Coordinates of C-alpha atoms in Angstrom, one line a residue:
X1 CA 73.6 88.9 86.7
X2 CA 75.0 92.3 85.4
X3 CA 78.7 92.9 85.0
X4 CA 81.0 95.6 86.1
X5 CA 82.4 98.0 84.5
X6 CA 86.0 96.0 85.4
X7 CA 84.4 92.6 84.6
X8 CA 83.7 94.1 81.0
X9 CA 87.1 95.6 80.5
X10 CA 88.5 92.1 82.0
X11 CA 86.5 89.5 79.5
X12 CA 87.1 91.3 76.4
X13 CA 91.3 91.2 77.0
X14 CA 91.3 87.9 77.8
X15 CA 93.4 85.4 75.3
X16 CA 93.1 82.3 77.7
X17 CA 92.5 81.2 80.9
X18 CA 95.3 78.7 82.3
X19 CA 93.8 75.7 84.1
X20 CA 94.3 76.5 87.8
X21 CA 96.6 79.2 87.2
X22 CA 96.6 83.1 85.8
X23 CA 94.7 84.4 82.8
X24 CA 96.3 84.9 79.8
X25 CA 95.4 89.2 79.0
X26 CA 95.7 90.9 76.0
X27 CA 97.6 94.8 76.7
X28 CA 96.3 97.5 74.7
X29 CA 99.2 100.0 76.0
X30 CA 102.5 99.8 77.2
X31 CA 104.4 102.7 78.5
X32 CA 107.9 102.5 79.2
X33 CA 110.1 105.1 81.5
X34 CA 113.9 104.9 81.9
X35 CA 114.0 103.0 85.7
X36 CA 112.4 99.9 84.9
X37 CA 112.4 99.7 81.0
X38 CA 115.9 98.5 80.5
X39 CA 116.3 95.1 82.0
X40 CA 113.3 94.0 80.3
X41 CA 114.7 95.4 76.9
X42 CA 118.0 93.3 77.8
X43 CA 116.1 90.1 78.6
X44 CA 114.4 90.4 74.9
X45 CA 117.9 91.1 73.4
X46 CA 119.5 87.7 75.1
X47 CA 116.3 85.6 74.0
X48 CA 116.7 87.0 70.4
X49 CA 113.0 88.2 70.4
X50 CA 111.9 91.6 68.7
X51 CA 109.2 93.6 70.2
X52 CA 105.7 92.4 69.1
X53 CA 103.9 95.0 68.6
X54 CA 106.0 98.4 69.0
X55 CA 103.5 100.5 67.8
X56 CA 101.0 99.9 70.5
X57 CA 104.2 101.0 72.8
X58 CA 105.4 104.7 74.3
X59 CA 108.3 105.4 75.9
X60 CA 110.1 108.8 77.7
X61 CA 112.2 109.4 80.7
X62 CA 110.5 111.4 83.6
X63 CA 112.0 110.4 87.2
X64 CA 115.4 111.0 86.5
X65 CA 114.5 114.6 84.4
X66 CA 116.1 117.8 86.3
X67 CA 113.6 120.5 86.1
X68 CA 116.3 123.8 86.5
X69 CA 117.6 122.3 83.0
X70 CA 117.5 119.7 80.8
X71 CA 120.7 120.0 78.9
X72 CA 123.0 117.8 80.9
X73 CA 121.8 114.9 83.8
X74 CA 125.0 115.1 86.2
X75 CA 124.2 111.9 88.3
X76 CA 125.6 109.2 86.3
X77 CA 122.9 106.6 86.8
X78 CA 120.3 108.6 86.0
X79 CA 122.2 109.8 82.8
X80 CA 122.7 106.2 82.0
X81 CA 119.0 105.4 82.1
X82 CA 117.9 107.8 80.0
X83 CA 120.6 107.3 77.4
X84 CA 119.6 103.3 77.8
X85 CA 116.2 104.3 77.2
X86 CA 116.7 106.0 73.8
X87 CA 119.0 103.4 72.5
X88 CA 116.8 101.2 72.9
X89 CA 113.5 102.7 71.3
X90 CA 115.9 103.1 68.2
X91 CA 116.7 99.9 68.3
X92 CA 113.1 97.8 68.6
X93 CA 111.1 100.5 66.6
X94 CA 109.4 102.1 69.9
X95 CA 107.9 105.7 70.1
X96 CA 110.0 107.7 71.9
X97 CA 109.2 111.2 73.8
X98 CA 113.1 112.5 74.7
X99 CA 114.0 114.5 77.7
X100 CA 113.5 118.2 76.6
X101 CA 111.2 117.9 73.7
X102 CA 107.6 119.1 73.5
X103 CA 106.3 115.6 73.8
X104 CA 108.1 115.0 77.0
X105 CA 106.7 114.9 80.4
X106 CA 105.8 112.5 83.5
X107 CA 104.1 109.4 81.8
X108 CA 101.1 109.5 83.9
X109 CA 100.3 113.0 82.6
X110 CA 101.3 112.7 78.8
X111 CA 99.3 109.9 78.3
X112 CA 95.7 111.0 79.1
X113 CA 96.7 114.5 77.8
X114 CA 97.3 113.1 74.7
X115 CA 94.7 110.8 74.1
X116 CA 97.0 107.7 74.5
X117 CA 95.2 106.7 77.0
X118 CA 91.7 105.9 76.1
X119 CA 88.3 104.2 77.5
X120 CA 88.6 100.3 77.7
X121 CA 91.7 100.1 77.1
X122 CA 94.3 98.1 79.4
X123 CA 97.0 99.6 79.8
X124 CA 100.6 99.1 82.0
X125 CA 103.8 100.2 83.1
X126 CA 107.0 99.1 85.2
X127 CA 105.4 101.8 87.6
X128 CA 103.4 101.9 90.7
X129 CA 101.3 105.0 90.0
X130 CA 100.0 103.6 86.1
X131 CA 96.9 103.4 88.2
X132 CA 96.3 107.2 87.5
X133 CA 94.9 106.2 83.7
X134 CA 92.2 104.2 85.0
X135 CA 90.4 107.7 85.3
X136 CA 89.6 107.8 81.7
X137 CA 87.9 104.4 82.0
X138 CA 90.5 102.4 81.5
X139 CA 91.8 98.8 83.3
X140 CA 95.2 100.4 84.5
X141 CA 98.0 98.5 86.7
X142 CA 101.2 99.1 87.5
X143 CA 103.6 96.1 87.1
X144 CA 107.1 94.1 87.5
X145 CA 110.1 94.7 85.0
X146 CA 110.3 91.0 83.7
X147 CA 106.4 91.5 83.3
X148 CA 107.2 94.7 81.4
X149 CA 109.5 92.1 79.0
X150 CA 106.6 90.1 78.7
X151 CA 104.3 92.4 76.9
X152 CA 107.3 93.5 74.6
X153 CA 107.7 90.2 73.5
X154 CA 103.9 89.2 73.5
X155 CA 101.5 92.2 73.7
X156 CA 100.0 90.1 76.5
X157 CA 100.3 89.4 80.5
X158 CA 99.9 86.8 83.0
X159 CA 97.7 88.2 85.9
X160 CA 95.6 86.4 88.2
X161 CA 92.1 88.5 88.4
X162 CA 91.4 90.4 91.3
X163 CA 88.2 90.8 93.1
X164 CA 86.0 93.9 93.0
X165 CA 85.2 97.1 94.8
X166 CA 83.1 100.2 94.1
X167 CA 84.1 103.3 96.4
X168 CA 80.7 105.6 96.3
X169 CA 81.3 109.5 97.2
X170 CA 78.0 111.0 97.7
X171 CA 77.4 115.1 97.9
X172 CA 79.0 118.3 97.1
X173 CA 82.5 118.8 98.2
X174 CA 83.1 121.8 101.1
X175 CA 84.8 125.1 99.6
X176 CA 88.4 123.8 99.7
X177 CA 88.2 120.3 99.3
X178 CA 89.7 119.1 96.2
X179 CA 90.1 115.1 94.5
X180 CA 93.4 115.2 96.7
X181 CA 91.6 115.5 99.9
X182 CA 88.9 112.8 98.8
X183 CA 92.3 110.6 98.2
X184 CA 93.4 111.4 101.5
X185 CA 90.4 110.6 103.2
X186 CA 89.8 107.1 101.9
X187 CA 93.3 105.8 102.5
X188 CA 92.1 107.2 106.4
X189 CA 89.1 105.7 106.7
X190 CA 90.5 102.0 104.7
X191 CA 94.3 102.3 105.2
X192 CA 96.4 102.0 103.3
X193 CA 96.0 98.2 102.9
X194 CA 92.4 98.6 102.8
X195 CA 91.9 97.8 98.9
X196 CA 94.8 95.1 99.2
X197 CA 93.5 92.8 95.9
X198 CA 90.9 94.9 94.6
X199 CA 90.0 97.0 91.3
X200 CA 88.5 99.8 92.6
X201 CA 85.9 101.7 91.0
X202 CA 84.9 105.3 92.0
X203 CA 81.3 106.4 91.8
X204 CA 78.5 108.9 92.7
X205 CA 77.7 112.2 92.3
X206 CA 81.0 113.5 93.8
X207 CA 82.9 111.5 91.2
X208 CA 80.5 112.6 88.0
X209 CA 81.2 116.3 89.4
X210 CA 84.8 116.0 89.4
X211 CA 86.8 117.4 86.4
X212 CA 89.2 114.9 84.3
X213 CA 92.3 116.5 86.1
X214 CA 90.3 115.9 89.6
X215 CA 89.7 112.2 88.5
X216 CA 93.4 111.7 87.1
X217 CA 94.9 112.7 90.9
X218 CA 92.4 110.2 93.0
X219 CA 93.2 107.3 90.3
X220 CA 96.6 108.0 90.6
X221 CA 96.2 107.3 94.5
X222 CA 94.6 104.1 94.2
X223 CA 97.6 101.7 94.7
X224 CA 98.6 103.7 97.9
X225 CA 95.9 101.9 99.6
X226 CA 96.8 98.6 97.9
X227 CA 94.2 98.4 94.5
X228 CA 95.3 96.9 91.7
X229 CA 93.9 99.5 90.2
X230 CA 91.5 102.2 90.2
X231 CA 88.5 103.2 87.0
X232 CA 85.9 105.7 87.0
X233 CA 83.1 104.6 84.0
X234 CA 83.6 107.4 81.3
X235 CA 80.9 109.8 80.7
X236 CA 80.5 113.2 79.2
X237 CA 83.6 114.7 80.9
X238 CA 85.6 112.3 79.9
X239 CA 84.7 112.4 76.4
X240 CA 84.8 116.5 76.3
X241 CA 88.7 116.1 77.3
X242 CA 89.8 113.7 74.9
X243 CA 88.2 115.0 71.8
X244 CA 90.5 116.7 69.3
X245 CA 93.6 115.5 71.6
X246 CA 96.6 114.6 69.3
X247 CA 95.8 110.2 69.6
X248 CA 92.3 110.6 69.9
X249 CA 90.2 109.3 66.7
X250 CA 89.1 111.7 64.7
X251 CA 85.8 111.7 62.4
X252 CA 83.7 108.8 61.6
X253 CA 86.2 106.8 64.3
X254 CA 85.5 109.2 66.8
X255 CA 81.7 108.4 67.1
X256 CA 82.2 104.7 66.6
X257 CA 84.6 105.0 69.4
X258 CA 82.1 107.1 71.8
X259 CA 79.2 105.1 70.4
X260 CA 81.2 102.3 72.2
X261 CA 83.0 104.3 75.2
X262 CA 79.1 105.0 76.8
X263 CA 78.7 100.9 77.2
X264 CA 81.4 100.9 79.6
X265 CA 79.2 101.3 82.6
X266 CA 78.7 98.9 85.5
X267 CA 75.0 97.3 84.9
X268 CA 72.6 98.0 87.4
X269 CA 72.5 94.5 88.6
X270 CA 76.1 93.8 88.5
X271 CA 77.7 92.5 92.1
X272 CA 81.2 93.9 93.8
X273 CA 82.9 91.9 96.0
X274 CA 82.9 95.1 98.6
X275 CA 81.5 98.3 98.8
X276 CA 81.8 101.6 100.7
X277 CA 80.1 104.8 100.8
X278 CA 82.0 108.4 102.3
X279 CA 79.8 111.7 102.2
X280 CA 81.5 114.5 100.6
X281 CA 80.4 116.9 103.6
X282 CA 82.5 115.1 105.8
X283 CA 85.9 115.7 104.0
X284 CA 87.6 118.5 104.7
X285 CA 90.9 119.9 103.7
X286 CA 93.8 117.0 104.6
X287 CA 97.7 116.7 105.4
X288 CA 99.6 113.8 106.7
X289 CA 101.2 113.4 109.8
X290 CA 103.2 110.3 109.3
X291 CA 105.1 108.1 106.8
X292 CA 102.4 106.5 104.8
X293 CA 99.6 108.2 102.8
X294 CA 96.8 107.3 105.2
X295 CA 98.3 108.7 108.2
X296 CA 96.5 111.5 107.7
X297 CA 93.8 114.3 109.8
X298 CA 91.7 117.0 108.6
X299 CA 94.2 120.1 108.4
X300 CA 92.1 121.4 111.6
X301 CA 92.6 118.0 114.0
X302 CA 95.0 117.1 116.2
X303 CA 97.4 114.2 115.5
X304 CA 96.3 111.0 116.9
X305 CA 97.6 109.9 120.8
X306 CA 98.1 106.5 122.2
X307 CA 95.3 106.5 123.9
X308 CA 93.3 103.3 123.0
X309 CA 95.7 101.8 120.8
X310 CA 97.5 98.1 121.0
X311 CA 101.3 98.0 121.8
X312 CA 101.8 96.8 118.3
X313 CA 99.9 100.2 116.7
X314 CA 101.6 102.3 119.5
X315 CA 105.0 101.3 118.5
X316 CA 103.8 102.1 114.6
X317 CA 102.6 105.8 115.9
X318 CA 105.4 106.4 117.6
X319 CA 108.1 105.4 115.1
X320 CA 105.8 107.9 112.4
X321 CA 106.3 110.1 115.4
X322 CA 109.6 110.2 116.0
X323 CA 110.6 110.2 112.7
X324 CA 108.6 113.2 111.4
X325 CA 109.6 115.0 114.5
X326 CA 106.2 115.5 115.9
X327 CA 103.8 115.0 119.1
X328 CA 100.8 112.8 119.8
X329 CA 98.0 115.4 120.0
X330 CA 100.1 118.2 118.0
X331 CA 97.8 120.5 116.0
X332 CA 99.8 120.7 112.9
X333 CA 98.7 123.6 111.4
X334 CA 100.6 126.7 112.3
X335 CA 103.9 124.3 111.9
X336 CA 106.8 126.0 110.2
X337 CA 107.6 124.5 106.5
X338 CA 110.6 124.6 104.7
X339 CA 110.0 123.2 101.3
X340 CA 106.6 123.4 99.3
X341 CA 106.1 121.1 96.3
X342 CA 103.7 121.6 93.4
X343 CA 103.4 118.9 90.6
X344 CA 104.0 115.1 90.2
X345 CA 101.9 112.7 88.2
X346 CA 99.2 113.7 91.2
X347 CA 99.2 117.1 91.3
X348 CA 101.3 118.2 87.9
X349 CA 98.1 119.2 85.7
X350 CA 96.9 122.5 84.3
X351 CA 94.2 122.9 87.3
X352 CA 97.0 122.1 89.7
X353 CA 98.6 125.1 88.8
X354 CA 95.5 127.3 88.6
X355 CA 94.1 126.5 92.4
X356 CA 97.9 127.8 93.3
X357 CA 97.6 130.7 91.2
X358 CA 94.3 131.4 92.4
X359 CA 95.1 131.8 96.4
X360 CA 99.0 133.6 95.6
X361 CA 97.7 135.8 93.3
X362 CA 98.8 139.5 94.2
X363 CA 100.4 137.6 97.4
X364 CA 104.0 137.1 98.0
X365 CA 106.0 133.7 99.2
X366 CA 107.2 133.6 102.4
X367 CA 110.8 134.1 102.4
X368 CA 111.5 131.1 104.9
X369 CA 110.2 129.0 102.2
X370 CA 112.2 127.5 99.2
X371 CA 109.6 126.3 96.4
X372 CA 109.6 123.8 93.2
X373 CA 106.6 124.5 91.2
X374 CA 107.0 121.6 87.9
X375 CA 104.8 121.0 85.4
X376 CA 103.6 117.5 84.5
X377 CA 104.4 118.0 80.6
X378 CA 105.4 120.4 78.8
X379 CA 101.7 121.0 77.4
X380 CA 101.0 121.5 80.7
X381 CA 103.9 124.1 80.9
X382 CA 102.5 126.0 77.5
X383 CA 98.8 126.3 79.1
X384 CA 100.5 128.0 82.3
X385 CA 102.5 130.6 79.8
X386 CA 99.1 131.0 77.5
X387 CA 96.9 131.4 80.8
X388 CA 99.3 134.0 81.8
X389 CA 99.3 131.7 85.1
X390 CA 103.7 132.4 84.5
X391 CA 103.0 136.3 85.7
X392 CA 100.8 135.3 88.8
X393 CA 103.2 133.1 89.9
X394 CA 106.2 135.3 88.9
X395 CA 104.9 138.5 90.8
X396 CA 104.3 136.3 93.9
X397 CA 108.1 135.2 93.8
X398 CA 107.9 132.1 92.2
X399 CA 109.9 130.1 89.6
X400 CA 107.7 127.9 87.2
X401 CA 110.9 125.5 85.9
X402 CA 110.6 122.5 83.4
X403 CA 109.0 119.5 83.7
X404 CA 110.0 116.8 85.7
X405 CA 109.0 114.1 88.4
X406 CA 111.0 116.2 90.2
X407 CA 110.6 116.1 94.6
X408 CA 108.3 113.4 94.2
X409 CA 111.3 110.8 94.6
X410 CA 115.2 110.9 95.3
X411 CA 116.5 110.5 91.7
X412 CA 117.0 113.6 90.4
X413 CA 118.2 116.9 91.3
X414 CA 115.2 118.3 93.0
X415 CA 115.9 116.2 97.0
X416 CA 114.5 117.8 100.5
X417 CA 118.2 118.3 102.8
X418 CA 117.6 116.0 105.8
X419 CA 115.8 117.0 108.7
X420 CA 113.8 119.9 106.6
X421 CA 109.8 119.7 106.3
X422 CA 108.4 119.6 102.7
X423 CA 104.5 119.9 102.6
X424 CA 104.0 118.4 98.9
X425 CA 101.6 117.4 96.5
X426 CA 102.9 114.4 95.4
X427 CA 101.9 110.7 96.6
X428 CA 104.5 109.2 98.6
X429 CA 105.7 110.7 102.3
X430 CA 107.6 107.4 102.7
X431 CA 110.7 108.0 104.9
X432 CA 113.4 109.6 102.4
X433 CA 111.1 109.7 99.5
X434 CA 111.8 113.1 98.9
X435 CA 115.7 112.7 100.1
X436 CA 117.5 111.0 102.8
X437 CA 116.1 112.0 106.1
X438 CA 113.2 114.5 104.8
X439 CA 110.1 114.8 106.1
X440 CA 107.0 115.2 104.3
X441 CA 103.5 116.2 104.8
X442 CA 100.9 115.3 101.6
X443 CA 98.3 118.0 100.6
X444 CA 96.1 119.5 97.9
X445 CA 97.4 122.1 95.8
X446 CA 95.4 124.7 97.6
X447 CA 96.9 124.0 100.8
X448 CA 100.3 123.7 99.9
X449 CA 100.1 127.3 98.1
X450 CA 98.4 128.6 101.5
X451 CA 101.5 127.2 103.3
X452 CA 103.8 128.9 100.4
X453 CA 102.4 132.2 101.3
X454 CA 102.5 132.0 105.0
X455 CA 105.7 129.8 105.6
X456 CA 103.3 127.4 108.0
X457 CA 100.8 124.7 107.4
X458 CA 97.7 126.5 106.4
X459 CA 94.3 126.2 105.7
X460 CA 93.5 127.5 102.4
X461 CA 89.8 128.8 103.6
X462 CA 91.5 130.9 105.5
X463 CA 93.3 132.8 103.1

């Protein structure tokens, strides 16, 4: 029997398999942020143990970065973290990319961009959303702090292997429907405990048409419907965007590495434990409507009513409901927003920022509407200025500021008041994930920049 492209990733990590327990796996690549980094750090410096292998390691604050300025961080925690975060790269030898320098960035977009993150690689962080690097064929998964201390001290994990699952998206996508929308339509159709114990891997035409930055936002969505992880086999694409990319080998290495990159397919015989297949016609532009990722509709539906629905899943609705401050049966677009959010490690790339550009352009923002447009890196920020992306946005009354993690989460400056409605392209609409008591509806770049424009839920084929 064949193997899958996780199977293959899988065997050739493993170090040992413990009798009736975990297997032992060896980590390629660690990354490191400021929020869950420094209690593993501290459990190494009371055992006396010295990072194993610190060159295989990257670390750089993102969550707690302000994106108006990055001279000063005013919340003490959140200066603490990142000033923990730097003392401790000096002191265990670890690379480290510092708040306002031109390496900087959210860790979910510096590493692909940067070749860091490469094909067959395993790779983890004390972060949920590590799932994202599994677009460049890589075994990605997000992890605890004391298992972050054990690949400091060892280079290795203990992890239990999880079962299989290939996600197939057959067609051509609708005129605007991006990688967002396909993310928001499987965590619909599965839930968002759907994938609860699976590697996902994402396949079919759809997938091979979408570009690296398309295939970086739907990995980055795969834990919100409970995967381990997510991995799309590398291909062409893949290989066009990391050649000549600052980690990426160069030369001789280079074709040896590509040479081996095109093995890491799933064999034509290999088995998944589950799989599903979604036609691309039949997704359409999405938002959310509740306070988990896959409480979503097509921007043109209607919320869902009780009708039909068990007193346990009525009670869910209705505390979504009540919560978000909306109506079984509400059509949603039309709906005044208050705040509209471009960027996160979903939405932060380069083509983020041109699918906004490209429906404001020679259009203005709506004056009801305050706006945080933030860059995933500062790369990412340098390609808007080159691409003269800046002007567009400029001349349509919008501020491009620094990068940041910025209204994906509560822990820095950038937080939605209470009570105010933030249509967002980040990952989470968890209640207060974007501040104590706002609301959030999840879209694609496109739709949120149709909304900037109008000052109401939008659909972007109609602009």
């Amino acid at each position: 029997m064949g193997k899958t492209l996780f199977e293959k990733i899988w065997e050739a990590h493993v170090v040992q398999v413990v009798p009736d327990g975990p297997t032992q796996l060896y980590i390629d690549r660690l990354y490191a942020h400021e929020v869950t980094s420094p209690q593993a750090f501290d459990t190494l410096r009371d055992k006396g143990i010295k990072v194993f292998r610190p060159d295989h390691v990257v670390a750089m604050p993102d969550h707690n970065t302000p994106s108006d300025q990055q001279e000063v961080i005013n919340d003490p925690v959140g200066c603490k973290q990142v000033e923990t975060l730097a003392k401790n790269c000096a002191e265990f030898g670890i690379k480290h990319f510092a708040m306002g320098t031109k390496d900087n960035g959210i860790i979910h977009v510096v590493g692909p961009e940067k070749a860091l993150s490469l094909p067959g690689m395993t790779i983890v962080c004390g972060d949920s959303h590590t799932s994202t690097h599994g677009a460049v064929g890589a075994l990605a998964m997000g992890i605890g702090t004391s298992e972050v201390a054990e690949v400091l001290a060892s280079q290795c994990i203990l992890q239990g292997k999880p079962k299989s699952m290939r996600i197939n998206i057959e067609g051509e996508l609708q005129k605007g429907v991006t990688a967002k929308d396909i993310a928001l339509y499987i965590m619909a159709q599965m839930t968002t405990s759907g994938a609860t114990g699976y590697v996902v891997e994402y396949a079919g035409s759809t997938i091979r048409n979408l570009s690296m930055e398309g295939r970086l936002t739907l990995s980055n969505l795969s834990i919100e419907m409970g995967s381990r992880a997510g991995i799309i086999a590398p291909d062409e694409t893949t290989f066009n965007y990391l050649k000549g990319r600052e980690y990426a080998p160069k030369g001789a290495d280079w074709d040896k590495a590509v040479a081996y990159w095109k093995t890491l397919k799933t064999d034509d015989d290999a088995v998944f434990d589950k799989e599903v297949t979604y036609r691309a016609e039949d997704i359409k532009p999405r938002i959310t409507f509740g306070t988990n990722p896959g409480a979503g509709i097509a921007i043109d539906e209607t919320i869902p009513t009780y009708d039909g629905l068990s007193e346990a899943e009525k009670t869910q609705l209705k505390a979504q409901l009540d919560y978000m401050q909306f109506e079984p049966g509400q059509k949603l677009e039309g709906t005044p927003v208050d705040y509209c959010f471009l960027g996160a490690c979903t939405n932060g790339r380069i083509e983020d920022f041109r699918a906004f550009a490209s429906v404001v352009k020679g259009k203005k923002k709506a004056a009801n509407v305050v706006a945080w447009l933030v860059p995933g890196s500062w790369l990412v920020r340098q390609q808007i200025i080159d691409e003269g992306i800046d002007k567009i946005l400029e001349e349509a009354g919008f501020e491009l500021r620094l990068p940041s993690c910025s209204a994906c989460l509560a822990m820095n400056p950038d937080k939605v008041p209470a009570g105010k409605l933030s249509i967002s392209t980040s990952n989470r609409n968890f209640v207060g994930r974007q501040g104590p008591g706002a609301r959030t509806v999840l879209a694609s770049p496109l739709v949120v920049a149709a909304s900037a424009i109008t000052g109401v839920i939008t659909d972007p084929r109609k602009i």
